[in-house]
Backbone as numpy.savetxt, mean C-alpha at the origin, in Angstrom:
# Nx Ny Nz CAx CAy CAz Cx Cy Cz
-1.18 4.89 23.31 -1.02 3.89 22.25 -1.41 4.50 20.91
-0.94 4.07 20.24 -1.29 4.69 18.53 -2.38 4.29 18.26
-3.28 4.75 16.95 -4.50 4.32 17.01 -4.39 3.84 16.03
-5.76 3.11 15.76 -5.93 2.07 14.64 -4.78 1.00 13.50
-4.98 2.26 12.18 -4.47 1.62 11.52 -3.61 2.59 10.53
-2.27 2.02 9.55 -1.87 3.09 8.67 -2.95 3.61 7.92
-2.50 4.66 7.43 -3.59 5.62 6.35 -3.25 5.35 5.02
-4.61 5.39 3.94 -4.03 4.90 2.80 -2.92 5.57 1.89
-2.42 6.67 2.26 -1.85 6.88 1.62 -0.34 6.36 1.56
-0.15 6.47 3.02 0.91 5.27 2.94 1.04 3.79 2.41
0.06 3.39 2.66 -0.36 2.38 1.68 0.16 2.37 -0.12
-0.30 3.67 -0.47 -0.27 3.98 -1.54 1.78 3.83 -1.88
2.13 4.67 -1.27 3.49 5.11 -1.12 3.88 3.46 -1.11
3.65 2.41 -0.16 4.38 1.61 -0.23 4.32 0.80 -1.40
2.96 0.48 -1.84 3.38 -0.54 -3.10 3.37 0.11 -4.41
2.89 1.60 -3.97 3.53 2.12 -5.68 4.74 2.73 -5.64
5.42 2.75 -4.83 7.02 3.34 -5.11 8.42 1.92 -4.82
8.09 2.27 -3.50 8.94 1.16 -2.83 9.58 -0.13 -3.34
8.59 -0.96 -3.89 8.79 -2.46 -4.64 8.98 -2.10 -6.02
8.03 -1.07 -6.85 8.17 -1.02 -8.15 9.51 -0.31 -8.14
10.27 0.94 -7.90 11.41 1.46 -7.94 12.92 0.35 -7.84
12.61 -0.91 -6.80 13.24 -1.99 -6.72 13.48 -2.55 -7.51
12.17 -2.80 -8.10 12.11 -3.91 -9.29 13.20 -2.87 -10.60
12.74 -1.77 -10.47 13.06 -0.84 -12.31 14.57 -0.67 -11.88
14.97 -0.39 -10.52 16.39 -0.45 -10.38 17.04 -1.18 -10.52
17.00 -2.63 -10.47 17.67 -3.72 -10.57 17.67 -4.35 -11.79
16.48 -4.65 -12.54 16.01 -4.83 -13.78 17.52 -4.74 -14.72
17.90 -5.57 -15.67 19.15 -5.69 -16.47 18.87 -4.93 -17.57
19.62 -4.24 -18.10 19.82 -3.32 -18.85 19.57 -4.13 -20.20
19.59 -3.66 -21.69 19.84 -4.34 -22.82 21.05 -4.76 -23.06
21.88 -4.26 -22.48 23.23 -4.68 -22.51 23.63 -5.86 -21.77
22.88 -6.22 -20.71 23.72 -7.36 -19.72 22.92 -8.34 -20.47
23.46 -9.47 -19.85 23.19 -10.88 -20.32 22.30 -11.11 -19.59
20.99 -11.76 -19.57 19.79 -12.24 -19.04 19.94 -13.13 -18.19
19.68 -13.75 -16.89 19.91 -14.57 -16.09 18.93 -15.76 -16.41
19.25 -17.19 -16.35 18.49 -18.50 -16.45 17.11 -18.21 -15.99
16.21 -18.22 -15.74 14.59 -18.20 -14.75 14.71 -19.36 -14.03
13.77 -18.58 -12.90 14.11 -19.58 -11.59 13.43 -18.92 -11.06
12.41 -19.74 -9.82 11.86 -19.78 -8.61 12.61 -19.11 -7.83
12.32 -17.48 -7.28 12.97 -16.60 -6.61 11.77 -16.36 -5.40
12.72 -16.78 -3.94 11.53 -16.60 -2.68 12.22 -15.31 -2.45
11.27 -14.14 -1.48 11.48 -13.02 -1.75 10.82 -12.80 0.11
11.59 -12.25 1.26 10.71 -11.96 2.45 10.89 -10.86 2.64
9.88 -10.02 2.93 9.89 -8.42 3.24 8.86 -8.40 4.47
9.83 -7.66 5.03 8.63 -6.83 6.59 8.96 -5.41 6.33
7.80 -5.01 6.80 8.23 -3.47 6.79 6.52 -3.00 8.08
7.41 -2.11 8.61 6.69 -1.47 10.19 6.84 -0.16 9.84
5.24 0.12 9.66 5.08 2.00 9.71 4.18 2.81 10.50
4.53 4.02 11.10 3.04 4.73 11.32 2.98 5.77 10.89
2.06 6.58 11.23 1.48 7.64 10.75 0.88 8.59 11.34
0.56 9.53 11.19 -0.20 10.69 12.18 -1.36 11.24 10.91
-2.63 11.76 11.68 -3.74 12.43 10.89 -3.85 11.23 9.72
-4.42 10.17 9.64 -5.20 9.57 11.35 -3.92 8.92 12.11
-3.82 8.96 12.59 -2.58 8.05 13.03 -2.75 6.56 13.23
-1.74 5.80 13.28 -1.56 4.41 13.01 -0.46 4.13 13.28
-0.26 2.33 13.61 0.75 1.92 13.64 0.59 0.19 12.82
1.59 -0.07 11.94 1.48 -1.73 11.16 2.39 -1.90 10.90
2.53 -3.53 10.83 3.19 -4.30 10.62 2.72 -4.97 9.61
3.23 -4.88 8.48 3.42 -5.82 7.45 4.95 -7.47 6.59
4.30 -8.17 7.02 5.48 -9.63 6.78 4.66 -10.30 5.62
5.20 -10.08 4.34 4.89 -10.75 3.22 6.07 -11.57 2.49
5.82 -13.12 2.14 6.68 -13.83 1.81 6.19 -14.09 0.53
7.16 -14.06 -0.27 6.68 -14.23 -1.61 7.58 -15.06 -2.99
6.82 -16.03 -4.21 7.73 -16.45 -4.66 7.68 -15.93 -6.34
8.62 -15.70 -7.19 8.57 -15.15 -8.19 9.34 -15.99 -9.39
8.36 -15.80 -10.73 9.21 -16.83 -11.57 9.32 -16.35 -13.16
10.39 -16.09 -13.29 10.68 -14.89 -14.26 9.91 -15.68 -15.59
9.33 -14.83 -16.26 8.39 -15.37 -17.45 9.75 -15.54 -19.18
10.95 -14.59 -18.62 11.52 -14.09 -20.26 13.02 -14.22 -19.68
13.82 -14.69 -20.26 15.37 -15.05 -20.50 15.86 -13.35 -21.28
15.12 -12.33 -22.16 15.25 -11.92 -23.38 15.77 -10.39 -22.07
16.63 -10.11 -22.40 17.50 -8.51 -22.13 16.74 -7.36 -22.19
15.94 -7.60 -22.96 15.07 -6.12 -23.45 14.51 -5.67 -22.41
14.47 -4.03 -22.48 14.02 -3.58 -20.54 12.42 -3.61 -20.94
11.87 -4.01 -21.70 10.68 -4.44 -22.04 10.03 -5.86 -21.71
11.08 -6.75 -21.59 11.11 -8.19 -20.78 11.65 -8.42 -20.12
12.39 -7.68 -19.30 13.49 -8.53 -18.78 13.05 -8.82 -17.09
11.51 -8.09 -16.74 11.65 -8.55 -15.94 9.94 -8.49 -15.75
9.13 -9.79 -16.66 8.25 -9.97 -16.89 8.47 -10.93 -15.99
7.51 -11.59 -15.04 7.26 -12.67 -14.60 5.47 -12.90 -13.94
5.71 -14.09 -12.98 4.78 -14.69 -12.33 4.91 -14.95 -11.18
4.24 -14.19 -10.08 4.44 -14.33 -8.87 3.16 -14.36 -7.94
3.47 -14.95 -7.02 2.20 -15.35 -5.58 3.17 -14.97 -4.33
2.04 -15.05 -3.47 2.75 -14.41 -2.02 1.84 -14.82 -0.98
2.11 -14.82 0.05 1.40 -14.40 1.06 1.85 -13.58 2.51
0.11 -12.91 2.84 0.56 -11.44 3.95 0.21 -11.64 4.92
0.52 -11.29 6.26 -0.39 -10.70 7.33 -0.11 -9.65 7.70
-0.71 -8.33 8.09 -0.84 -7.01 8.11 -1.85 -7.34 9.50
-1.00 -6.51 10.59 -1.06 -6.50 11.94 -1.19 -4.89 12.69
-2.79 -4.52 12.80 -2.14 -3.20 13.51 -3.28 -3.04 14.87
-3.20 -1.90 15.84 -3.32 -2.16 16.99 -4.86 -2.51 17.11
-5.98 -2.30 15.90 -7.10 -2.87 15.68 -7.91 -4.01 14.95
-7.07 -4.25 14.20 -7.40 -5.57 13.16 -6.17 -6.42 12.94
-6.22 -7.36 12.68 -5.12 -8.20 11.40 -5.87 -9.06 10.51
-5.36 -9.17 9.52 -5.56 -9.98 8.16 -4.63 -10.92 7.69
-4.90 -11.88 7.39 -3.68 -12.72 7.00 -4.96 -12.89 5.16
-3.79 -13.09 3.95 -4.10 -13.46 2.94 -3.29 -13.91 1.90
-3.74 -13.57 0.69 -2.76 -14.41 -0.26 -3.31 -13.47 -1.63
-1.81 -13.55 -2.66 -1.84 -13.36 -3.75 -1.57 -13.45 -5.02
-1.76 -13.32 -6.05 -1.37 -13.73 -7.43 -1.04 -12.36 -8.98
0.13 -12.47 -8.82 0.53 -11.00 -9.72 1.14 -11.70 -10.90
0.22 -11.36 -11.94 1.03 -11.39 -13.82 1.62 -10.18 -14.27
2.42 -10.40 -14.49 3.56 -9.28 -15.45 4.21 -9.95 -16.76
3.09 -9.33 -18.03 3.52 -10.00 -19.20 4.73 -9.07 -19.60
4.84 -7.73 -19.22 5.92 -6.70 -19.34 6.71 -6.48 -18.25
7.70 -5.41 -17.98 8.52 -5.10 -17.10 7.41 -3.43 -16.77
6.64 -3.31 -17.75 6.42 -1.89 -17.42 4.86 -2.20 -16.96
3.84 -3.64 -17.07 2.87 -3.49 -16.05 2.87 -5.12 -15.47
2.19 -4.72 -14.20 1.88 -5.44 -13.39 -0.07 -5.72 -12.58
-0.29 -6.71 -12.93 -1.55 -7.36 -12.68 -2.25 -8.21 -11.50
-2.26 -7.72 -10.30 -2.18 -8.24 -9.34 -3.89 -8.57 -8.88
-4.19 -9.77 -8.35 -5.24 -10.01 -7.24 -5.03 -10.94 -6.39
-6.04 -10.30 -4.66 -5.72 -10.59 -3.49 -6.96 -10.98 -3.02
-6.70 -11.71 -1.96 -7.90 -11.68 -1.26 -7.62 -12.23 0.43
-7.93 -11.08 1.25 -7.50 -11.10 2.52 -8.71 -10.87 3.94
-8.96 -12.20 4.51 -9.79 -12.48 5.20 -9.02 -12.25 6.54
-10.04 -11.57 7.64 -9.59 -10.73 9.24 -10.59 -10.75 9.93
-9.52 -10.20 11.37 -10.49 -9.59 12.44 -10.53 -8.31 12.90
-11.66 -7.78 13.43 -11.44 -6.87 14.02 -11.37 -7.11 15.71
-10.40 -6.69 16.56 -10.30 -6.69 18.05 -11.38 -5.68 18.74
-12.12 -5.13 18.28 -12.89 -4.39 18.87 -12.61 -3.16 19.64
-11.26 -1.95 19.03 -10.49 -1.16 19.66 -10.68 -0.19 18.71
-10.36 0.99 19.26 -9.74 1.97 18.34 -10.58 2.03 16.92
-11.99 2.46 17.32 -13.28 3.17 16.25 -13.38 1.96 15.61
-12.79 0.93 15.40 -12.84 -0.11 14.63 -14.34 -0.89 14.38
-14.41 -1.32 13.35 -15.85 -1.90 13.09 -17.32 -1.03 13.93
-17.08 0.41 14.05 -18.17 1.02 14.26 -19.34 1.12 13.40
-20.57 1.16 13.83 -21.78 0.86 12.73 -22.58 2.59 12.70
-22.67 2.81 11.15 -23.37 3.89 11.05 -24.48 4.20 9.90
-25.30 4.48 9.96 -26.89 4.70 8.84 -26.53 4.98 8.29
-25.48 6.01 7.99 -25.82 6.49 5.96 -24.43 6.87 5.59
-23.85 6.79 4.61 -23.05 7.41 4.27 -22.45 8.83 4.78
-23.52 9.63 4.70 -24.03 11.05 5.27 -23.21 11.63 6.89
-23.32 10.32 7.35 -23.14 10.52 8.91 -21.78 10.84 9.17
-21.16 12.09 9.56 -20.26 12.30 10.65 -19.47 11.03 10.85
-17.79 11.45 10.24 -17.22 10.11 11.34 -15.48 10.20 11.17
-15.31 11.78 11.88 -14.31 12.20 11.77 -13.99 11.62 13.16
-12.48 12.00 13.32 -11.97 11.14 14.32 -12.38 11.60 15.92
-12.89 12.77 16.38 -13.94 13.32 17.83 -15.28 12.06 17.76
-15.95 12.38 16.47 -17.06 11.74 16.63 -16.86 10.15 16.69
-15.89 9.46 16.55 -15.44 8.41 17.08 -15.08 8.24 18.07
-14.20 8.73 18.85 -13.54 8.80 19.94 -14.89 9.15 21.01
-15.77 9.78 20.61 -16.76 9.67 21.51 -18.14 8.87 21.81
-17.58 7.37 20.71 -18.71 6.47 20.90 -17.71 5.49 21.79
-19.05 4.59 22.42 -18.17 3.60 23.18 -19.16 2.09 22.90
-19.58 2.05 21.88 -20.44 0.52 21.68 -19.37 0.17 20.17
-17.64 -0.19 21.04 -16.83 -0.97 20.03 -17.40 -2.56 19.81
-17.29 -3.62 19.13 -17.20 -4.50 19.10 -16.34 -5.04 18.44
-15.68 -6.64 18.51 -14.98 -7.21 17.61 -16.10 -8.06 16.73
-15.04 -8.66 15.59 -16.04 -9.30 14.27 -14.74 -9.30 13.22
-15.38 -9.88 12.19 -14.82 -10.61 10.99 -15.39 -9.82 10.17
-13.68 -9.59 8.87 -13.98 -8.99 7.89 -13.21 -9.62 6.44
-13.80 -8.31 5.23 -13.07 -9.69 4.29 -12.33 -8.56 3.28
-11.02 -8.54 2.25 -10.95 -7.15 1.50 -10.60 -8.46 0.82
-11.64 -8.20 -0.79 -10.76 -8.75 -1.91 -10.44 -7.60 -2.52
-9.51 -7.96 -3.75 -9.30 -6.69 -4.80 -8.46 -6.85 -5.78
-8.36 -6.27 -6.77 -7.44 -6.31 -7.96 -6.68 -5.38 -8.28
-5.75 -4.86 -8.71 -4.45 -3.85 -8.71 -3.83 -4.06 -10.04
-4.17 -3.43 -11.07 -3.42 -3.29 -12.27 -2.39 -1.92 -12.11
-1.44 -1.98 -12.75 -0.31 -0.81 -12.55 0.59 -1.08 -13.83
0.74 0.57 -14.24 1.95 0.44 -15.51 3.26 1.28 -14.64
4.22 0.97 -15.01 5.39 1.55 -14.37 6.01 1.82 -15.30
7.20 2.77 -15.18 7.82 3.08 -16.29 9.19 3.74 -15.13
10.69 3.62 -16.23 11.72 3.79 -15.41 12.74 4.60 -17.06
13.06 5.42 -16.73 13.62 6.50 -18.01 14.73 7.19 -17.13
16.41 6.36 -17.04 17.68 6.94 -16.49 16.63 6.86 -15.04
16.81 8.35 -14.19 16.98 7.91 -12.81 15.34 8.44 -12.42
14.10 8.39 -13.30 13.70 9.01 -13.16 12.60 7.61 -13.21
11.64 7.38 -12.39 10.52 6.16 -11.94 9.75 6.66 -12.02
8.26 6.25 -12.70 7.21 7.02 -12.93 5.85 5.55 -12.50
5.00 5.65 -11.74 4.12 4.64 -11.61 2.52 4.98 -11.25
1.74 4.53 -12.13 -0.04 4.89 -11.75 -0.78 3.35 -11.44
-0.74 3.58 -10.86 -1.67 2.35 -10.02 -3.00 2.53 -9.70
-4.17 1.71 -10.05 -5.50 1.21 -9.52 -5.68 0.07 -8.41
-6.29 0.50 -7.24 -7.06 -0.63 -6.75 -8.05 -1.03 -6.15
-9.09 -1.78 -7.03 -10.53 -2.26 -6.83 -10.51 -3.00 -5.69
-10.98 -2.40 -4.79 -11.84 -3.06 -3.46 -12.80 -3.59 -3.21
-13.33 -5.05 -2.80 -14.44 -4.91 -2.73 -14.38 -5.50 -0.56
-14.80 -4.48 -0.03 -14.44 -4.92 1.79 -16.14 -5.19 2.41
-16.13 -6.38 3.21 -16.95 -6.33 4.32 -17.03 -6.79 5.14
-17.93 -6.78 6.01 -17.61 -6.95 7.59 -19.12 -7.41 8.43
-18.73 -8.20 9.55 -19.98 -8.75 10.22 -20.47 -7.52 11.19
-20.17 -6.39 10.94 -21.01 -5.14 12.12 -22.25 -5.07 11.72
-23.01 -4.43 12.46 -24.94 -4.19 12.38 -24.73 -4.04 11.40
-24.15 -2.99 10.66 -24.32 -1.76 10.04 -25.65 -1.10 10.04
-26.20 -0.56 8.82 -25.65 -1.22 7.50 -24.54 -0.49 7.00
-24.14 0.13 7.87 -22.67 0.28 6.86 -21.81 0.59 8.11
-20.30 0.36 8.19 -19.59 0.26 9.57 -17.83 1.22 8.63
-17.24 1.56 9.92 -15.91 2.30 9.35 -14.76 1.59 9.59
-14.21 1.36 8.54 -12.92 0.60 7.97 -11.48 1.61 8.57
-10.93 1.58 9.62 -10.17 2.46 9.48 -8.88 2.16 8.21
-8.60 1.01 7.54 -7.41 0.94 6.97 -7.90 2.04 5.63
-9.06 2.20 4.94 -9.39 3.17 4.32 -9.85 4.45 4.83
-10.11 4.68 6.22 -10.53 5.64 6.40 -11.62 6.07 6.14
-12.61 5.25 5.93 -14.45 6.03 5.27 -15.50 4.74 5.78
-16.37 4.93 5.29 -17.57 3.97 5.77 -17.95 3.36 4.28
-18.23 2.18 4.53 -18.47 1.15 3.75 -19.70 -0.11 4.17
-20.18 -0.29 3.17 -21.29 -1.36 3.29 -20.99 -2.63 4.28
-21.37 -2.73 5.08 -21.31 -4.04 6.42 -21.56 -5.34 5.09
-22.76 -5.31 4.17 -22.74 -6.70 3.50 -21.78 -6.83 2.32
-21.16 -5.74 2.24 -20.14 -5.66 0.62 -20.18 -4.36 0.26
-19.29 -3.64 -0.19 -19.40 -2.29 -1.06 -17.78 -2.11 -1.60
-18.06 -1.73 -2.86 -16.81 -1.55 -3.71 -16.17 -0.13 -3.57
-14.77 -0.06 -3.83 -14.37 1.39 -4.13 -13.16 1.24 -4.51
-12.44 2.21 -5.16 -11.22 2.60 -6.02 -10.51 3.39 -5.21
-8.98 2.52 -5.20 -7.95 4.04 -4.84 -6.97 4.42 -6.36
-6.84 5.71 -6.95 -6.00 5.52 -7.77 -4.84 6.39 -7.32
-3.66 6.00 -7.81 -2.62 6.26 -6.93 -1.37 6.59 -7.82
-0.88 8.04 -8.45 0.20 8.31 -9.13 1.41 8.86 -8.71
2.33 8.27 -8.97 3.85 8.59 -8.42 5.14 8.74 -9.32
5.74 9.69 -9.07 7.23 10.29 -9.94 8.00 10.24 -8.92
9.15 9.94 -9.51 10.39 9.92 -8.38 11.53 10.58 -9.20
12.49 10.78 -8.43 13.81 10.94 -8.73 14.86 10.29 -8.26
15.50 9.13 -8.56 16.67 8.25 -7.88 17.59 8.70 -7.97
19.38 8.23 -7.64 20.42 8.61 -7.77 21.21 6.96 -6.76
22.11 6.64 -7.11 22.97 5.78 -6.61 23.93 6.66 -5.28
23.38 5.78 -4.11 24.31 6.51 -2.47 25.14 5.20 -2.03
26.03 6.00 -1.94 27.41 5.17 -1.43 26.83 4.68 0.25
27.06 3.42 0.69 28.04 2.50 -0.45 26.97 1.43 -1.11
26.87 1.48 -2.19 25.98 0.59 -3.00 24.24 0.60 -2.60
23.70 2.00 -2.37 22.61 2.18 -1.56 21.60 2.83 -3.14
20.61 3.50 -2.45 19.73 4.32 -3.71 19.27 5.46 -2.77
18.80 7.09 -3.47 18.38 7.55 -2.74 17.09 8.41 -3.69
16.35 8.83 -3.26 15.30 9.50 -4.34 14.44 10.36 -3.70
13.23 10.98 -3.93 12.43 11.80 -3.71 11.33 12.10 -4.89
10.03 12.49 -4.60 9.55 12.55 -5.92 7.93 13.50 -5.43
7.01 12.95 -6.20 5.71 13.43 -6.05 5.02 12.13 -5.84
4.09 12.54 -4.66 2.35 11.42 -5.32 1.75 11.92 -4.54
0.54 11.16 -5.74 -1.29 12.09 -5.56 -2.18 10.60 -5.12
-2.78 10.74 -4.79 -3.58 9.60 -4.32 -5.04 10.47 -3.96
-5.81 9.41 -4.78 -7.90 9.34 -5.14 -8.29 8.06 -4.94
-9.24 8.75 -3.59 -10.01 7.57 -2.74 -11.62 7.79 -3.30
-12.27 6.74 -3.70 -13.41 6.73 -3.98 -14.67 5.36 -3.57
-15.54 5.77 -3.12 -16.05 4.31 -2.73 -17.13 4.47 -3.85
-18.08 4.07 -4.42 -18.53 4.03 -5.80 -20.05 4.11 -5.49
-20.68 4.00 -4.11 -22.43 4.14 -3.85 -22.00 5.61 -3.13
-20.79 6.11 -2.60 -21.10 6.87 -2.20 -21.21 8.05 -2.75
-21.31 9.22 -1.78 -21.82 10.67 -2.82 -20.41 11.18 -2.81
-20.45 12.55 -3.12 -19.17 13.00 -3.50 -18.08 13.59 -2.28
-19.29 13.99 -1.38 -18.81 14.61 0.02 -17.58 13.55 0.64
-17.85 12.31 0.48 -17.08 11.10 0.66 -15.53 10.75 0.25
-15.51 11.80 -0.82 -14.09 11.26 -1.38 -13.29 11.60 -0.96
-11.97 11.04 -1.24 -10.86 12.17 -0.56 -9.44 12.20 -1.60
-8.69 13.36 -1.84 -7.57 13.61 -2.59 -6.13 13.69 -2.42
-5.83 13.31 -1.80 -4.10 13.69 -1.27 -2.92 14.05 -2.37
-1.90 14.88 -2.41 -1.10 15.44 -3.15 -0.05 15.56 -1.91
1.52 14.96 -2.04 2.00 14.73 -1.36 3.77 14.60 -1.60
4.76 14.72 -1.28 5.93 14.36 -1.35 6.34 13.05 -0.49
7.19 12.68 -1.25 7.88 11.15 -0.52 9.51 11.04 -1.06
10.05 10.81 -0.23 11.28 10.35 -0.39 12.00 8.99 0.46
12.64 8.36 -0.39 13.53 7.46 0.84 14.94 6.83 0.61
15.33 6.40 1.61 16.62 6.00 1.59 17.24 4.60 1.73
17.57 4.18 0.85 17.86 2.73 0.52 19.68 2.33 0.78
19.68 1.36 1.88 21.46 0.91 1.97 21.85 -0.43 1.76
22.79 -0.24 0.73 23.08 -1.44 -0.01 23.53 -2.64 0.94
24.41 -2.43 1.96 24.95 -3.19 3.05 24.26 -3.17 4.19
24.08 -4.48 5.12 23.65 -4.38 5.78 23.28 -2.81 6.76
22.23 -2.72 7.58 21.91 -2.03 7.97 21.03 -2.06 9.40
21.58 -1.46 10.27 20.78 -1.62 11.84 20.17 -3.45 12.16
21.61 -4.06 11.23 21.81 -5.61 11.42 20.29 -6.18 10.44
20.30 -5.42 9.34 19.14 -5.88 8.90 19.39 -5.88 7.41
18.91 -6.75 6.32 19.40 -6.47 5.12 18.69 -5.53 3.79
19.08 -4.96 3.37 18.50 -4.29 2.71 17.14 -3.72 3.16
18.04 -2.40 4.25 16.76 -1.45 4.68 16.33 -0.38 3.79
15.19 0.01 3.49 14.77 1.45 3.53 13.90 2.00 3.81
14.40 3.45 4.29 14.00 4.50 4.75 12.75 5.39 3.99
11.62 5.04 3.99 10.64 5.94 3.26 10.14 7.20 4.43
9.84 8.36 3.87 8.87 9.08 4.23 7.85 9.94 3.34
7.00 10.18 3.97 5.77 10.70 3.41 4.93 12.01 3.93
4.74 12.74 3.32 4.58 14.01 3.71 3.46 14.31 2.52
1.93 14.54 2.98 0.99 14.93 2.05 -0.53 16.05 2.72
-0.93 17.19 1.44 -2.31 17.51 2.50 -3.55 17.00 1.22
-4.12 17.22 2.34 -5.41 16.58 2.22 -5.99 17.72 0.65
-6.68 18.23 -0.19 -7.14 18.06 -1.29 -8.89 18.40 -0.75
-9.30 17.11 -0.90 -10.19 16.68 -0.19 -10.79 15.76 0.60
-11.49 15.93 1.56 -11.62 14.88 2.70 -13.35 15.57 3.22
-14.25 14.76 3.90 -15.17 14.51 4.49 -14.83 15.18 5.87
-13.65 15.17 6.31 -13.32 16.01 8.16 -11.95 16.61 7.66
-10.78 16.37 6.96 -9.51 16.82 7.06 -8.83 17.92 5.39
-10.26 17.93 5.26 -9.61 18.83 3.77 -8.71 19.92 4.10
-7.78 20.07 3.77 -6.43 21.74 3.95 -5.72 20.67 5.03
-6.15 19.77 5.45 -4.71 19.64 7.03 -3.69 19.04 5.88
-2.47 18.81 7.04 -1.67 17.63 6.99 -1.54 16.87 7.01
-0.71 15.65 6.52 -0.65 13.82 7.46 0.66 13.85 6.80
1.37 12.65 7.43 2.91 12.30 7.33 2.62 11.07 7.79
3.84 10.12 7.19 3.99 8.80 7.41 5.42 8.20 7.62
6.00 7.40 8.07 7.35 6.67 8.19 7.39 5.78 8.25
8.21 4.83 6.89 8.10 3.02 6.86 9.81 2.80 6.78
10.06 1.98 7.85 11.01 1.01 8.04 11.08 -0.48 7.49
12.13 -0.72 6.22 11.49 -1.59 5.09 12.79 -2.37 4.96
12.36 -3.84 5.14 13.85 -4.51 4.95 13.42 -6.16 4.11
14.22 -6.71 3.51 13.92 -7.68 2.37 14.90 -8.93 2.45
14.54 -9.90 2.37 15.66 -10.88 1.64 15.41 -11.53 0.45
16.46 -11.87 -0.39 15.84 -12.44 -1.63 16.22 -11.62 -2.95
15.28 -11.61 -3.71 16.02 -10.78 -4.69 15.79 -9.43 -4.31
């Protein structure tokens, strides 16, 4: 069975490329005529895993959006106001939550969440460990056996500027965490971040930058490739803790239905480690299967 949970960097890949590249692709030019505003429901699933750490999730987020500007300018044209809600399902936890994103521009976006879970008690999940300090690469997990299940909580906030210049998508994203969890601790390991964190609360930052390259694929599809770097930081901890990824991603988007599904795409992810606490110099790779209705 796969273990735990996706890795953040896929994470990263999905909501800083995937949705924002959507949004800058579709977005009306200065030239077209602006569409009325309106209450737009929006459903996306998308199922990925991963290797180093490996993972497998399911993500089903339904969401509704309400354009803020009538005005053409690629500076407004696709400012709005939107809420949603998620559940994110993988072979150790799920979370169900909810969210609220302002976009006074087309080029940033202002998002906060807050997503209350469990842990099933599998797969290193909610393990409890003394210090930051401590060992907790994936052997030294695999060789404890006092799992338990328990309740956890991730709020957080996500500001992001995006920018879209001809075929070329550019996006830096922040997001403030604050995660905790009912284990002894005092501090227990999160696999959806990958590190150890405070059992009563502890904050940390991922920041997350991405370039792409698009191009229009027949028949009415998108196809691209690009760069991203992704910086994991938890903010009590020391430095040994952090971790860096530098990485390639590309994916493939089809305009017409696809494997009876609508508007699929094809991401992958290919990144090494920078720095890491157990995996600095390796590899990791990721693959998300991504399909939408709505706008």
């Amino acid at each position: 069975m796969s273990r735990q949970t996706l890795h953040p960097v896929f994470f990263a890949a999905l909501f800083c490329v995937v949705i924002p590249a959507l949004a800058a692709a579709q977005a009306p030019s200065s030239n077209e005529q602006a569409q009325p505003s309106s209450v737009q429901r929006v459903i996306r699933d998308q199922l990925a895993g991963s290797i180093n750490e490996p993972g497998l999730q399911n993500t089903l987020e339904v969401s509704w959006l309400k354009p803020l500007s009538r005005s053409s300018h690629p500076l407004l044209a696709d400012a709005h106001l939107s809420a949603g809600l998620v559940s994110v399902t993988t072979p150790s936890a799920a979370r169900l939550g909810g969210w609220v994103e302002y976009s006074p521009l087309s080029i940033l976006d202002v998002r906060a969440g807050i997503e209350p879970g469990v842990y099933f008690g599998a797969f290193s999940s909610l393990l409890s460990f003394g210090a930051y300090s401590d060992p907790y690469d994936r052997q030294t997990r695999n060789a404890r056996h006092d799992l338990k299940s328990g309740k956890g909580l991730r709020a957080y906030a996500e500001p992001a500027v995006k920018l879209k210049v001809g075929p070329v998508v550019a996006r830096v994203g922040a997001e403030f965490e604050r995660w905790s969890s009912s284990a002894a601790g005092p501090l227990f390991y999160e696999p959806t971040r990958d590190t150890l964190l405070k059992a009563e609360g502890d904050y940390m930052m991922t920041l997350t930058s991405v370039a792409m390259y698009q191009r229009a694929a027949a028949p009415g599809g998108l196809v691209g490739a690009g760069i991203i770097h992704n910086f994991t930081r938890v903010f009590d901890a020391p430095a040994g803790n952090r971790s860096e990824r530098l990485g390639l991603i590309g994916f493939r988007e089809f305009g017409s239905p696809h494997l009876r599904l609508p508007h699929v795409r094809i991401t992958a992810v290919a990144w090494r480690y920078l720095e890491d606490p157990s995996k600095r110099n390796q590899w990791g790779a990721a693959l998300l299967i991504d399909f939408r209705t709505g706008k």
